[in-house]
Coordinates of C-alpha atoms and ligand atoms in Angstrom, one line a residue:
X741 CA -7.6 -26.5 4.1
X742 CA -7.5 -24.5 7.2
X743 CA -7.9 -28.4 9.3
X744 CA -4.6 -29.7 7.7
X745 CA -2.5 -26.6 8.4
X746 CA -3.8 -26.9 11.8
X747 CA -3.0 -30.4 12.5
X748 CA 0.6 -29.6 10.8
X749 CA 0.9 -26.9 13.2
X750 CA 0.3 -29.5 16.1
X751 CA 2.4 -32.2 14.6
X752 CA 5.7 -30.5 13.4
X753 CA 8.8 -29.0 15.8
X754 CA 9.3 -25.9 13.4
X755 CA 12.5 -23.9 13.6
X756 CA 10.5 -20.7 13.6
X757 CA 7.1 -19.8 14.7
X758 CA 5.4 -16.4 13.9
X759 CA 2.7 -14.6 15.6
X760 CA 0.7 -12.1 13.8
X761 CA -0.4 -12.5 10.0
X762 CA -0.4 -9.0 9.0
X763 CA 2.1 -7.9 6.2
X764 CA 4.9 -8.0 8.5
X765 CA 4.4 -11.4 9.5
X766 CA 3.2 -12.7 5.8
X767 CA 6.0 -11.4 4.0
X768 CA 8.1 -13.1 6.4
X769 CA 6.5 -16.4 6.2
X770 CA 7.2 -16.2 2.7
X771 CA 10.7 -15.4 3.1
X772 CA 11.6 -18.1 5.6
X773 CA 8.9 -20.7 3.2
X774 CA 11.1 -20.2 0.6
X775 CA 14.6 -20.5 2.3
X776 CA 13.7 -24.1 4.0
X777 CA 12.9 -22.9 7.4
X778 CA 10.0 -25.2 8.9
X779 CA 7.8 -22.2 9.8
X780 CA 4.4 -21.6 11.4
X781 CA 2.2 -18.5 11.2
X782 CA -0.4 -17.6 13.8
X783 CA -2.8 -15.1 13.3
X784 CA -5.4 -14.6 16.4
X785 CA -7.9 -13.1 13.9
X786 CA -8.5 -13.5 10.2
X787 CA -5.1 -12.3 7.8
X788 CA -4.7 -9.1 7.7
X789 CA -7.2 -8.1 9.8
X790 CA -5.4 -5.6 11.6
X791 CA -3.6 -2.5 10.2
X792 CA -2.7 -4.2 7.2
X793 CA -6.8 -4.2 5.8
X794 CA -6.6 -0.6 6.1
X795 CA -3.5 1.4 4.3
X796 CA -3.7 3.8 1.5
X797 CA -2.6 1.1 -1.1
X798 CA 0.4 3.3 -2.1
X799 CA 3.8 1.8 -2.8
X800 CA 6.1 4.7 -2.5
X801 CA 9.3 6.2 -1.1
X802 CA 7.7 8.4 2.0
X803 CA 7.9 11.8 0.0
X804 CA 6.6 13.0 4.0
X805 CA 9.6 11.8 5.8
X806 CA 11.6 14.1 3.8
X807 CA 9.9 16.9 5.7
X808 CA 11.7 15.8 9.1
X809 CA 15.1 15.2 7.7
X810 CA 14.3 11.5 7.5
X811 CA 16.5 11.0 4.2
X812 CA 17.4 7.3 5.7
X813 CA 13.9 6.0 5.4
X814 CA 13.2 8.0 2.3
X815 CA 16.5 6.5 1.1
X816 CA 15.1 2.4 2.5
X817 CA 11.6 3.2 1.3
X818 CA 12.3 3.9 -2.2
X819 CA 14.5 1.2 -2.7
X820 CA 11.7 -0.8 -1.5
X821 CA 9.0 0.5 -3.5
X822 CA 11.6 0.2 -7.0
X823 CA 12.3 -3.5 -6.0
X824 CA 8.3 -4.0 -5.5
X825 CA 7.5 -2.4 -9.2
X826 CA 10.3 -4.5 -10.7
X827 CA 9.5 -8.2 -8.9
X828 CA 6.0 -7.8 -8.0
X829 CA 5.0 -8.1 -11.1
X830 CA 0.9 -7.7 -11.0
X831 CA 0.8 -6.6 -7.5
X832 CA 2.6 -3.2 -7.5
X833 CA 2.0 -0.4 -10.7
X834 CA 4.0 2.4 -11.3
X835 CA 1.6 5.5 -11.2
X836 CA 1.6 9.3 -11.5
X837 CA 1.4 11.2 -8.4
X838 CA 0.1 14.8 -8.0
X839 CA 1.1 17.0 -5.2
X840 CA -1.0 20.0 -4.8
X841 CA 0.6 22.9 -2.8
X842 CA -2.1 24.7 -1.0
X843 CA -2.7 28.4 -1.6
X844 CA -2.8 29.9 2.5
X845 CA 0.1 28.6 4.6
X846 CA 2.2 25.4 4.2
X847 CA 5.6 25.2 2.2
X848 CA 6.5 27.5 -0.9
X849 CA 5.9 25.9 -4.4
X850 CA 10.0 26.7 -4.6
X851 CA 10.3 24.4 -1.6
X852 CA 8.2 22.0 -2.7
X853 CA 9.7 21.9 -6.4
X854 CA 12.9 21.6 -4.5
X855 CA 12.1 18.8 -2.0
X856 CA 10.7 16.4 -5.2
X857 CA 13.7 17.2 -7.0
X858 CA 15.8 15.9 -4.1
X859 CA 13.5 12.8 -3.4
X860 CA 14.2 11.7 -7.5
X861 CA 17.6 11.8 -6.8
X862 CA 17.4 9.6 -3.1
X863 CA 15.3 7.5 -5.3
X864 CA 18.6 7.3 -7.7
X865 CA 16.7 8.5 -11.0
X866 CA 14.7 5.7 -11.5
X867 CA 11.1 7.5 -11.3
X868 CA 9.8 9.4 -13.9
X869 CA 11.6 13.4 -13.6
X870 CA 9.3 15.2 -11.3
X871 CA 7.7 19.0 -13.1
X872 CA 5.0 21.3 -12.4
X873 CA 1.6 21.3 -14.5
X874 CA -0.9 23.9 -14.2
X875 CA -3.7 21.9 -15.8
X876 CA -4.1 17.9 -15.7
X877 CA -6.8 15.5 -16.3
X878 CA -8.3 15.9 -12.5
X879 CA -8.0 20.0 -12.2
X880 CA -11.6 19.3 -12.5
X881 CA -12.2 17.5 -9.5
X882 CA -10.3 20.3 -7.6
X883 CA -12.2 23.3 -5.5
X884 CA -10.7 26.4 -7.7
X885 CA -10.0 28.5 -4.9
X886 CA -7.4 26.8 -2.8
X887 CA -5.4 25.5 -5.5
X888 CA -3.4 26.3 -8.6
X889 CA -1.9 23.3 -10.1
X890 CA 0.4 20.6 -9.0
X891 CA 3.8 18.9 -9.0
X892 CA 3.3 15.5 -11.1
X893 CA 5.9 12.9 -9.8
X894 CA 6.2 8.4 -10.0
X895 CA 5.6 6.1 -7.1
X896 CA 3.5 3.0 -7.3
X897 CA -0.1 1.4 -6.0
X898 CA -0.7 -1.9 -5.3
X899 CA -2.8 -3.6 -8.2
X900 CA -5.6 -5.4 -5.7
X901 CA -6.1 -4.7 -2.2
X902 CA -3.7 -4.7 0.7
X903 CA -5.4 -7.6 2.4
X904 CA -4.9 -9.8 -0.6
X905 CA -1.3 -9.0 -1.1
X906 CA -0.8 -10.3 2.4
X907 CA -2.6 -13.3 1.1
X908 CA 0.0 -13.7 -1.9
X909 CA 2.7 -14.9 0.9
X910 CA 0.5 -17.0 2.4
X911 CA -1.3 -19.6 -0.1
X912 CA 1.7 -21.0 -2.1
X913 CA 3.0 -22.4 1.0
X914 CA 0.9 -25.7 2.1
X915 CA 2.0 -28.0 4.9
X916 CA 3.9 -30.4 5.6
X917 CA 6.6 -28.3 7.0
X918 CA 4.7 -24.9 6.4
X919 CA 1.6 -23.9 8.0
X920 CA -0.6 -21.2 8.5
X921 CA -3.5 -20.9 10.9
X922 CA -5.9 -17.8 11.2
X923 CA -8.0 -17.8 14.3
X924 CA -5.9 -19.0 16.5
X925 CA -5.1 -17.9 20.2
X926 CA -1.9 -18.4 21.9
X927 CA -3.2 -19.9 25.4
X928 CA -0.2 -21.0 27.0
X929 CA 3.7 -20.4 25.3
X930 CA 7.1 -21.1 27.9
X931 CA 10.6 -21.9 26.9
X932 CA 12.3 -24.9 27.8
X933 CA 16.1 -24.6 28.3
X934 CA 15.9 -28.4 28.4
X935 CA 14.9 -29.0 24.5
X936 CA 15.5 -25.4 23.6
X937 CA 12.1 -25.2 22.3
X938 CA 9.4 -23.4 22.8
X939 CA 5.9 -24.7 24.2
X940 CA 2.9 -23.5 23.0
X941 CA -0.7 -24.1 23.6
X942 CA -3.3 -22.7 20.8
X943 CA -6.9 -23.2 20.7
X944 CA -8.7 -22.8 17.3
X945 CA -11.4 -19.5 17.9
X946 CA -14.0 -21.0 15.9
X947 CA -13.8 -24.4 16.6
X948 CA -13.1 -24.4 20.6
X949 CA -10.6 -27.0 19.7
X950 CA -6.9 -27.4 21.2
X951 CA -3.1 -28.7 20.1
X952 CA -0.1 -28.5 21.1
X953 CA 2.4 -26.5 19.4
X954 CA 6.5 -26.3 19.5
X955 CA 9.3 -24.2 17.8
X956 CA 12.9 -23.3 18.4
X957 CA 12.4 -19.5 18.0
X958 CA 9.6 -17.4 18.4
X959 CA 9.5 -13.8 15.8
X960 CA 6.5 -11.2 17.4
X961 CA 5.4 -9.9 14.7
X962 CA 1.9 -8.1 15.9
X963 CA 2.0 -4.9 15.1
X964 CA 0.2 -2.8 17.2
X965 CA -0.5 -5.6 19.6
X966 CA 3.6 -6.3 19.8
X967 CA 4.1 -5.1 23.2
X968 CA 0.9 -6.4 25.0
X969 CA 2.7 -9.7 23.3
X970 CA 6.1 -9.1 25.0
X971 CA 4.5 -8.1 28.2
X972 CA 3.0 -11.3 28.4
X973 CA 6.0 -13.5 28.2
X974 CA 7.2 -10.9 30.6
X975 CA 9.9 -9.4 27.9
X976 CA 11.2 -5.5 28.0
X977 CA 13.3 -4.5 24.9
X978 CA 15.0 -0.9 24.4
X979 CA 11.8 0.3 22.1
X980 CA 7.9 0.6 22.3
X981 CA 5.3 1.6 20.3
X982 CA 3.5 4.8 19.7
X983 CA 0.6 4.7 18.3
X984 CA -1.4 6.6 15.4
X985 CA -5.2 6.1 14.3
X986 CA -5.6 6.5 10.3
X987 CA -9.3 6.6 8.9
X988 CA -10.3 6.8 5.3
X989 CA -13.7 7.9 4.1
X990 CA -14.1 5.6 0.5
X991 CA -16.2 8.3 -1.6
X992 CA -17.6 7.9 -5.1
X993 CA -14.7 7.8 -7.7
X994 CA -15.3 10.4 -10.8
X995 CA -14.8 9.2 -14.3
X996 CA -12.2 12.4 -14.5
X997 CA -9.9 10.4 -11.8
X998 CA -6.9 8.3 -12.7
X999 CA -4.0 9.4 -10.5
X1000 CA -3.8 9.2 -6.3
X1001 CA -3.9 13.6 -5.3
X1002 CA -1.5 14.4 -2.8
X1003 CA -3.2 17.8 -0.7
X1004 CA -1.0 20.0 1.1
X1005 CA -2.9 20.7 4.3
X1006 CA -0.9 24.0 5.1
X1007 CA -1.0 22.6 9.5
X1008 CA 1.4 20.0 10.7
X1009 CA 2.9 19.6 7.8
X1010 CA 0.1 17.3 6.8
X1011 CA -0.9 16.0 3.7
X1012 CA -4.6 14.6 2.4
X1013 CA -4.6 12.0 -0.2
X1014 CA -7.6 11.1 -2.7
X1015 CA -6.7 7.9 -3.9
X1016 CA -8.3 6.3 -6.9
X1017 CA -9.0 2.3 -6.1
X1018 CA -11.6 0.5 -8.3
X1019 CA -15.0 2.2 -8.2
X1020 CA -14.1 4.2 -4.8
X1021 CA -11.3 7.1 -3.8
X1022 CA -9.8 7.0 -0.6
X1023 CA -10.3 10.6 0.9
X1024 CA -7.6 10.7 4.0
X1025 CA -6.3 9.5 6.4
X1026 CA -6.5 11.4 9.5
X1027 CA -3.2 11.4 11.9
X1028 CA -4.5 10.6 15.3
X1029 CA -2.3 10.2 18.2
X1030 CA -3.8 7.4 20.6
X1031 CA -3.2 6.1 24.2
X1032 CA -5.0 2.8 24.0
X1033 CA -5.4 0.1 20.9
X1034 CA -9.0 0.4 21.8
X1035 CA -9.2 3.7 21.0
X1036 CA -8.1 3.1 17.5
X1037 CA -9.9 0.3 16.0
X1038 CA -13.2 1.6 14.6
X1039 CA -13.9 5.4 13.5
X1040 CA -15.8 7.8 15.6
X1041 CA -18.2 10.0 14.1
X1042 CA -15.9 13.6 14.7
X1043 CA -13.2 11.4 12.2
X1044 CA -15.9 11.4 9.6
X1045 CA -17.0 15.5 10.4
X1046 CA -13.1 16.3 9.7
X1047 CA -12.6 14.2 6.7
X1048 CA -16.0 15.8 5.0
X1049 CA -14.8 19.3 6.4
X1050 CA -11.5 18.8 4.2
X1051 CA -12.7 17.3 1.0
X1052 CA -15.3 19.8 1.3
X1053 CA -12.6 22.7 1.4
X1054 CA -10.4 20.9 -1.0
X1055 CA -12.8 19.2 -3.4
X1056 CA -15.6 20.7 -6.1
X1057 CA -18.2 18.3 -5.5
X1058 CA -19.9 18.7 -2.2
X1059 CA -19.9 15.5 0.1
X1060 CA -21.5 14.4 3.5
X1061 CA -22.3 11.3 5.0
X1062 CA -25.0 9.7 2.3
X1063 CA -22.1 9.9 -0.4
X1064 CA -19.8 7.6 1.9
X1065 CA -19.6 4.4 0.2
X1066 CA -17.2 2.7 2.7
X1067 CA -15.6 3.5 5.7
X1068 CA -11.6 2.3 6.6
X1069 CA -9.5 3.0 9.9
X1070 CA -6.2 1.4 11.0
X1071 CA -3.4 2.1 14.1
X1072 CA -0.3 2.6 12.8
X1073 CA 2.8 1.1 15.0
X1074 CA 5.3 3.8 15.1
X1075 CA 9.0 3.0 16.7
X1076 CA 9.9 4.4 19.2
X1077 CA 12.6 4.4 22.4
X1078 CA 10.9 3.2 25.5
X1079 CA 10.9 6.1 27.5
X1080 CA 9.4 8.6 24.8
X1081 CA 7.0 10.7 26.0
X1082 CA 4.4 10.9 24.0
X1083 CA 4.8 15.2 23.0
X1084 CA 5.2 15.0 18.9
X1085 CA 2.9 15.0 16.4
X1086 CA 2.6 11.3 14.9
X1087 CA 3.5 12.8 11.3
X1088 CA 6.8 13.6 12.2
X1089 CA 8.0 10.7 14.3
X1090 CA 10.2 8.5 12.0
X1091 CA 8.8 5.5 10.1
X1092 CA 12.1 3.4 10.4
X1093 CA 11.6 0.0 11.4
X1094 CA 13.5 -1.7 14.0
X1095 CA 14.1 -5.9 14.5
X1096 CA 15.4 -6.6 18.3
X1097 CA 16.3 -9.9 19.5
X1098 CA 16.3 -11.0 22.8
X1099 CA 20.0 -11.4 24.2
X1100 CA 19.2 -14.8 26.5
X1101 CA 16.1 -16.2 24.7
X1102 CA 14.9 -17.3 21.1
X1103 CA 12.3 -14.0 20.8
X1104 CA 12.5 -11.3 18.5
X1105 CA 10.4 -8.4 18.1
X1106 CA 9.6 -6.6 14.8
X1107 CA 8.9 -2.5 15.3
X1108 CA 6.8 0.0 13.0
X1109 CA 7.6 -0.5 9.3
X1110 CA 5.1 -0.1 6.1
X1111 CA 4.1 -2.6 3.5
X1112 CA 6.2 -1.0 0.8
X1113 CA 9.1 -1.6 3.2
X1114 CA 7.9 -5.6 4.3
X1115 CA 10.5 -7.1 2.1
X1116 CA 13.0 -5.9 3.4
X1117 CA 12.0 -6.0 6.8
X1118 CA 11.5 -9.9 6.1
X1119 CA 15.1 -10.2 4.8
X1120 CA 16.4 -8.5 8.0
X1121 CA 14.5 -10.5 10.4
X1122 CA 15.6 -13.3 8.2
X1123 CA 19.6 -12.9 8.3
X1124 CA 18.5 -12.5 12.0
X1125 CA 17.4 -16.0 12.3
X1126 CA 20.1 -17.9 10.3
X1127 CA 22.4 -17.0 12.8
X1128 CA 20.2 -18.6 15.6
X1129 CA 18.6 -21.1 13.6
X1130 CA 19.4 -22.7 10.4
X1131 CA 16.9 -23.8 7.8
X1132 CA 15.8 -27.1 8.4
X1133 CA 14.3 -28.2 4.7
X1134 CA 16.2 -27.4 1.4
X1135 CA 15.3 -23.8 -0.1
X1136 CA 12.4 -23.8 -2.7
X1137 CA 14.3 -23.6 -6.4
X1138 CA 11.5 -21.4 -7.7
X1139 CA 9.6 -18.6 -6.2
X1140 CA 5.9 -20.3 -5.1
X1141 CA 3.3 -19.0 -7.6
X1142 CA 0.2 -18.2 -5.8
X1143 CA -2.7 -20.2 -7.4
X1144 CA -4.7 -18.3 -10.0
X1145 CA -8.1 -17.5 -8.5
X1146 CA -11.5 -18.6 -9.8
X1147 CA -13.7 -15.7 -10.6
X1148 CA -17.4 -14.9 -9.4
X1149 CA -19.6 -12.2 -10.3
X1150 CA -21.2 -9.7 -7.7
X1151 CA -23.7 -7.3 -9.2
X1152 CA -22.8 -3.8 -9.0
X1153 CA -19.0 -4.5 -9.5
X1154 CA -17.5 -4.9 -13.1
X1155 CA -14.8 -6.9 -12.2
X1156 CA -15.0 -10.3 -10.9
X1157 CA -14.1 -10.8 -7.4
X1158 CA -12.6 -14.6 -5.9
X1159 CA -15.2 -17.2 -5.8
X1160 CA -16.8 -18.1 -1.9
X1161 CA -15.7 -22.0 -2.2
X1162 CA -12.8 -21.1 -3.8
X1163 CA -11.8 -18.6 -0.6
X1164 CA -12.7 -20.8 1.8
X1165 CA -10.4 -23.9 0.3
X1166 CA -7.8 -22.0 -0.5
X1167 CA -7.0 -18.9 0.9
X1168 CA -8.5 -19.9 4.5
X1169 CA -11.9 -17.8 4.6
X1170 CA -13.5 -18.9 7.2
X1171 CA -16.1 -16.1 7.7
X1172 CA -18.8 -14.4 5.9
X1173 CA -16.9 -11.0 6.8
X1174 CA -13.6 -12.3 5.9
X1175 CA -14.6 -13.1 2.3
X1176 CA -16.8 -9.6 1.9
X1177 CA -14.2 -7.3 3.5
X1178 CA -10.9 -9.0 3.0
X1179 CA -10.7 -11.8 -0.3
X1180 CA -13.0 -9.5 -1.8
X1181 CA -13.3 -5.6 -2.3
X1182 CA -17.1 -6.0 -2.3
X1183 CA -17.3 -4.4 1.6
X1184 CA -15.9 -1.4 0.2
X1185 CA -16.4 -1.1 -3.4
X1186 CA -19.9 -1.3 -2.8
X1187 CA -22.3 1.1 0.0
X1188 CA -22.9 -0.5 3.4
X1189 CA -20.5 -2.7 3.0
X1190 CA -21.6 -4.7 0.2
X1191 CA -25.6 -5.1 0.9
X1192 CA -26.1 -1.6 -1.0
X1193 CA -27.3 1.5 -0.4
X1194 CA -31.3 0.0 -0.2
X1195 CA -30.2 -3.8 0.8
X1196 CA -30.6 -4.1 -3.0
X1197 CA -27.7 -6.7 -2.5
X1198 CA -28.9 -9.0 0.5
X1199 CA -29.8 -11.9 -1.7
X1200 CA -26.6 -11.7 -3.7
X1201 CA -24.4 -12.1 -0.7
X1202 CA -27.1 -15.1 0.7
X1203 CA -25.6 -16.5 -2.1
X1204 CA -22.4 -15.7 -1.8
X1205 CA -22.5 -17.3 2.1
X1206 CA -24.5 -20.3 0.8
X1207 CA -21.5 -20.8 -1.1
X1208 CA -18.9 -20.4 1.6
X1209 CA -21.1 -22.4 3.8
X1210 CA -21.1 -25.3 1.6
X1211 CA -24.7 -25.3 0.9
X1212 CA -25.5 -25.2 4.7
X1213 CA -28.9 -22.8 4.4
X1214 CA -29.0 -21.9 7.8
X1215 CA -25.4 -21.3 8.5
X1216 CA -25.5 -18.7 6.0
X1217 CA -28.8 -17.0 7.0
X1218 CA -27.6 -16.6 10.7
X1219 CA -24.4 -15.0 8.8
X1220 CA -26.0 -12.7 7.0
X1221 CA -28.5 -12.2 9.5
X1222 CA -25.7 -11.1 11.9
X1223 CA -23.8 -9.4 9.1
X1224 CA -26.3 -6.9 8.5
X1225 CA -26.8 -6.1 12.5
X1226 CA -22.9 -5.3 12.6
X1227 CA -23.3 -2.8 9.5
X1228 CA -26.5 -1.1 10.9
X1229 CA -24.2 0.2 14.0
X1230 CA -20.7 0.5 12.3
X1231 CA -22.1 2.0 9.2
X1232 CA -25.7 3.3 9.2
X1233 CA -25.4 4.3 12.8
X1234 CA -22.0 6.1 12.9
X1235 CA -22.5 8.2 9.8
X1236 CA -26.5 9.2 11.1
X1237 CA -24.1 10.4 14.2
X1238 CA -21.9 12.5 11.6
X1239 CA -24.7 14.6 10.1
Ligands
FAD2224 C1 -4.4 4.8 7.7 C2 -3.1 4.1 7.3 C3 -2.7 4.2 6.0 C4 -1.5 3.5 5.6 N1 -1.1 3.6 4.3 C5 0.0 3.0 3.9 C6 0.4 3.1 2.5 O1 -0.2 3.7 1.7 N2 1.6 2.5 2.2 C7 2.3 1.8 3.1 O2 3.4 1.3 2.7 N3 2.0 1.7 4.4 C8 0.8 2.3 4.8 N4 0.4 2.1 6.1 C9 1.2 1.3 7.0 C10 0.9 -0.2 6.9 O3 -0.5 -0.4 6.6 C11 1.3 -0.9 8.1 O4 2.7 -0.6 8.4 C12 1.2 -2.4 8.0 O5 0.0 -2.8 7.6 C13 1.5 -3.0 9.4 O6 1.5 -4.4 9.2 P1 1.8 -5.4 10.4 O7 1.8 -6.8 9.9 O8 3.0 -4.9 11.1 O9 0.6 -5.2 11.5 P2 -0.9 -5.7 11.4 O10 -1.4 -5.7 10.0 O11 -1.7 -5.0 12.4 O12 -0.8 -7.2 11.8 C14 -0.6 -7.7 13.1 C15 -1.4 -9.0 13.2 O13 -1.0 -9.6 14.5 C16 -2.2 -10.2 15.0 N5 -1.9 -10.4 16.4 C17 -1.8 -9.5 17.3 N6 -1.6 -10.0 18.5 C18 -1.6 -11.4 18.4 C19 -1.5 -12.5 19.3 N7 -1.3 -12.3 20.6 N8 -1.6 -13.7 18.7 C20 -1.8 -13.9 17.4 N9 -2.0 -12.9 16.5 C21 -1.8 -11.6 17.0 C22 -3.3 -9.3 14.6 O14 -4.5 -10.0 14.6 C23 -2.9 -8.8 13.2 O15 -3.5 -9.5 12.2 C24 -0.8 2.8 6.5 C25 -1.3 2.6 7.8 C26 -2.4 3.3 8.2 C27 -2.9 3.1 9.6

């Protein structure tokens, strides 16, 4: 599968090329897929294996933003997060909420009664009222000393995972005309005022191969990476941006816990949420102002110390590193003017999301946004485009259905996760880590990212890489051979430097 959207990608002229498959870029490949525009996706890694493999899962209207006056994204984001629970059906649930004000410091419960009630009404009514409980089904999970009760209130979670719902805009689309390649580097890319196209030169990663690629317009959509893109191809726009490190510790989920726990923090205005997700909860995220991508990509060990310091303050059961099951972190790509300085704290710069298109060249640049707002942020970039370049194939009459997946078993999980084979010739798994980490929860669902606390689960994923090697024995012993190195120093060795 992966071969024919690569030769499509060298064989077509496509009227719009994107680089970066992260949501941004999926849900915008879906968008333009579906209105007729010959389009090609470049992702220099695997799907979503960026920011977009790392969010909290939570579909909502950015109750947060409301703290800095924000009302406009408050106002987009709920929009997007009613449009997601209404046609997104499957993907996006709605799902009770509880904010719990904290006893020393941070905003009054009056305030915070008062701030909910005004977020219902930016959300136009359409959530379930906001009120105040005193006991609910996960007062038991709370440490009784820092909390009395909590304001219950509506937003959504996403179903599955975050890096499968960037998946769902990419497998309905196959070539001709459509293609999508993970993997793939951008060696060489110039405009030519001659053809008006755009050149391109990509080499597959894991093949070493080469093709030739061309395009009338050119959307960067690479998140954090966007500006090291547009320095590149030597472009300066009005905005930059700033960026925030997020890690999530993925603790043992109690039988007592159904709905996502929104701690007030009492500094910062900052929040901790504890959010329920198959047999984990996400405790987190941290909000980490950053200089340098590389600063941001893996957790360090005094991430972990805070995160057990606060669920330890704000939780009953004591935790510390042996209870981590899994271990997420992700930059988020905040908007901002070029010449900001870098003197807030990331939590209250704005979430908007910005599209800017180059004045003398077929380029534009996506800024910031969240997956509950990557809809909409597709359909801007996509009125965008129509005026530079229309659609050259007819619009699809239906929505594309993604395929329904074929099921395996993994011990240790009770639901069934997609099969290897399946992943690999159909949703472009091309790696033993893609499939553990990104088509499947099982990297962190289950300890040590999958093998198990013991290596109990070694043989299982042998299996699972004989599989996605197509029988080849060897292949998949040298991947799970290397697998199980990477996890020994970004798992067992980071948290044995946490203790
Ligand atoms: C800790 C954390 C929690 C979050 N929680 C939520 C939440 O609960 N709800 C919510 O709505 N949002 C949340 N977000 C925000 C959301 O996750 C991000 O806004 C979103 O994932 C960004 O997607 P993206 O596609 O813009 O970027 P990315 O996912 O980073 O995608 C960019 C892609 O571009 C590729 N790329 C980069 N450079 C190149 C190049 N030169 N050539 C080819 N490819 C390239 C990368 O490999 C990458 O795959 C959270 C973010 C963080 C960090």
């Amino acid at each position: 599968m992966r071969t024919a959207h690569w030769q499509t990608a060298g064989e077509e002229i496509f009227d719009v090329l994107i680089i970066g498959g992260g949501i941004t870029g999926a849900s915008l490949y879906g968008e333009l897929c579906r209105h007729g525009w010959r389009t090609l996706l470049l992702d220099k890694g695997d799907f979503a294996s960026g920011t977009s493999q790392s969010s909290g899962m939570m579909v909502w209207g950015g109750l947060l933003y409301l703290r800095e006056g924000d009302v406009l994204t408050v106002l987009r984001l709920s929009r997007s997060r009613d449009r997601m629970i209404e046609e997104l059906d499957g993907w996006a649930a709605p799902a009770s909420f509880h904010y719990i004000p904290t006893l020393k410091g941070g905003p009054s419960s009056l305030l915070i009664g008062a701030g909910l009630g005004l977020y219902w009404l930016l959300g136009t009514g359409r959530r379930r009222l906001p009120g105040y409980r005193r006991d609910f089904a996960e007062t038991a999970l709370l440490s009784q000393n820092v909390h009395r009760g909590a304001f219950c209130y509506e937003e959504a979670l996403l179903t599955s995972s975050d890096a499968r719902f960037v998946l769902h805009w990419l497998t309905p689309h196959q070539p001709p005309g459509r293609a999508a390649v993970n993997y793939c580097e951008v060696e060489s890319c110039e405009y030519a005022r001659s053809d008006g196209l755009w050149h391109l030169e990509l080499r597959d990663r894991l093949r070493g191969v080469t093709t030739g690629a061309r395009a009338r317009l050119i959307v960067n959509c690479a998140g954090v990476w966007a500006d090291d893109l547009n320095r590149q191809q030597g472009i300066e726009t009005p905005y930059r941006h700033a960026l925030s490190k997020g890690v999530y510790l993925g603790l043992e989920r109690s039988g007592e816990h159904h709905s996502p726990l929104i701690f007030d923090m009492g500094d910062h205005d900052d929040v901790m949420t504890y959010v329920p997700w198959g047999p984990v909860a996400l405790w987190g995220p941290t909000e980490t102002a950053i200089e340098d991508i590389g600063e941001g990509l893996a957790p360090q060990s005094a991430d972990i110390r805070f995160l057990l310091e606060t669920a330890n303050r704000h939780l009953r059961r004591k935790v510390g590193p042996e209870d981590i099951v899994s271990l997420r972190c992700g930059i988020r790509a905040l908007a901002v003017d070029r010449d900001y300085v870098a003197t807030r704290y990331p939590l209250e710069l704005s979430r908007r999301s910005i599209v800017h298109p180059e004045r003398d060249l077929p380029w534009i640049t996506a800024y910031g946004g969240k997956l509950t707002g990557s809809r909409e942020l597709a359909g801007k970039i996509g009125r965008m485009i129509r005026h530079r370049v229309p659609p050259s194939l007819p619009a699809l009459v239906n929505d594309a259905e993604s395929p329904a997946v074929a099921s395996y078993a993994f011990p240790g999980l009770d639901q069934p996760v997609a099969a290897p084979r399946w992943c690999r010739e159909r949703e472009f798994c091309a790696t033993l880590e893609d499939y553990l980490r990104r088509r499947t929860t099982i990297a962190q669902w289950l300890p040590r990212e999958g093998l198990g606390r013991t290596g109990e689960n070694r043989e299982a994923i042998l299996a699972a890489a004989r599989e996605l090697y197509d029988g080849d024995a060897a292949a998949a012993g040298e991947a799970v051979a290397r697998y199980e190195e990477t996890v020994t120093v970004r798992f067992d060795k980071l948290l044995g430097e946490a203790v």
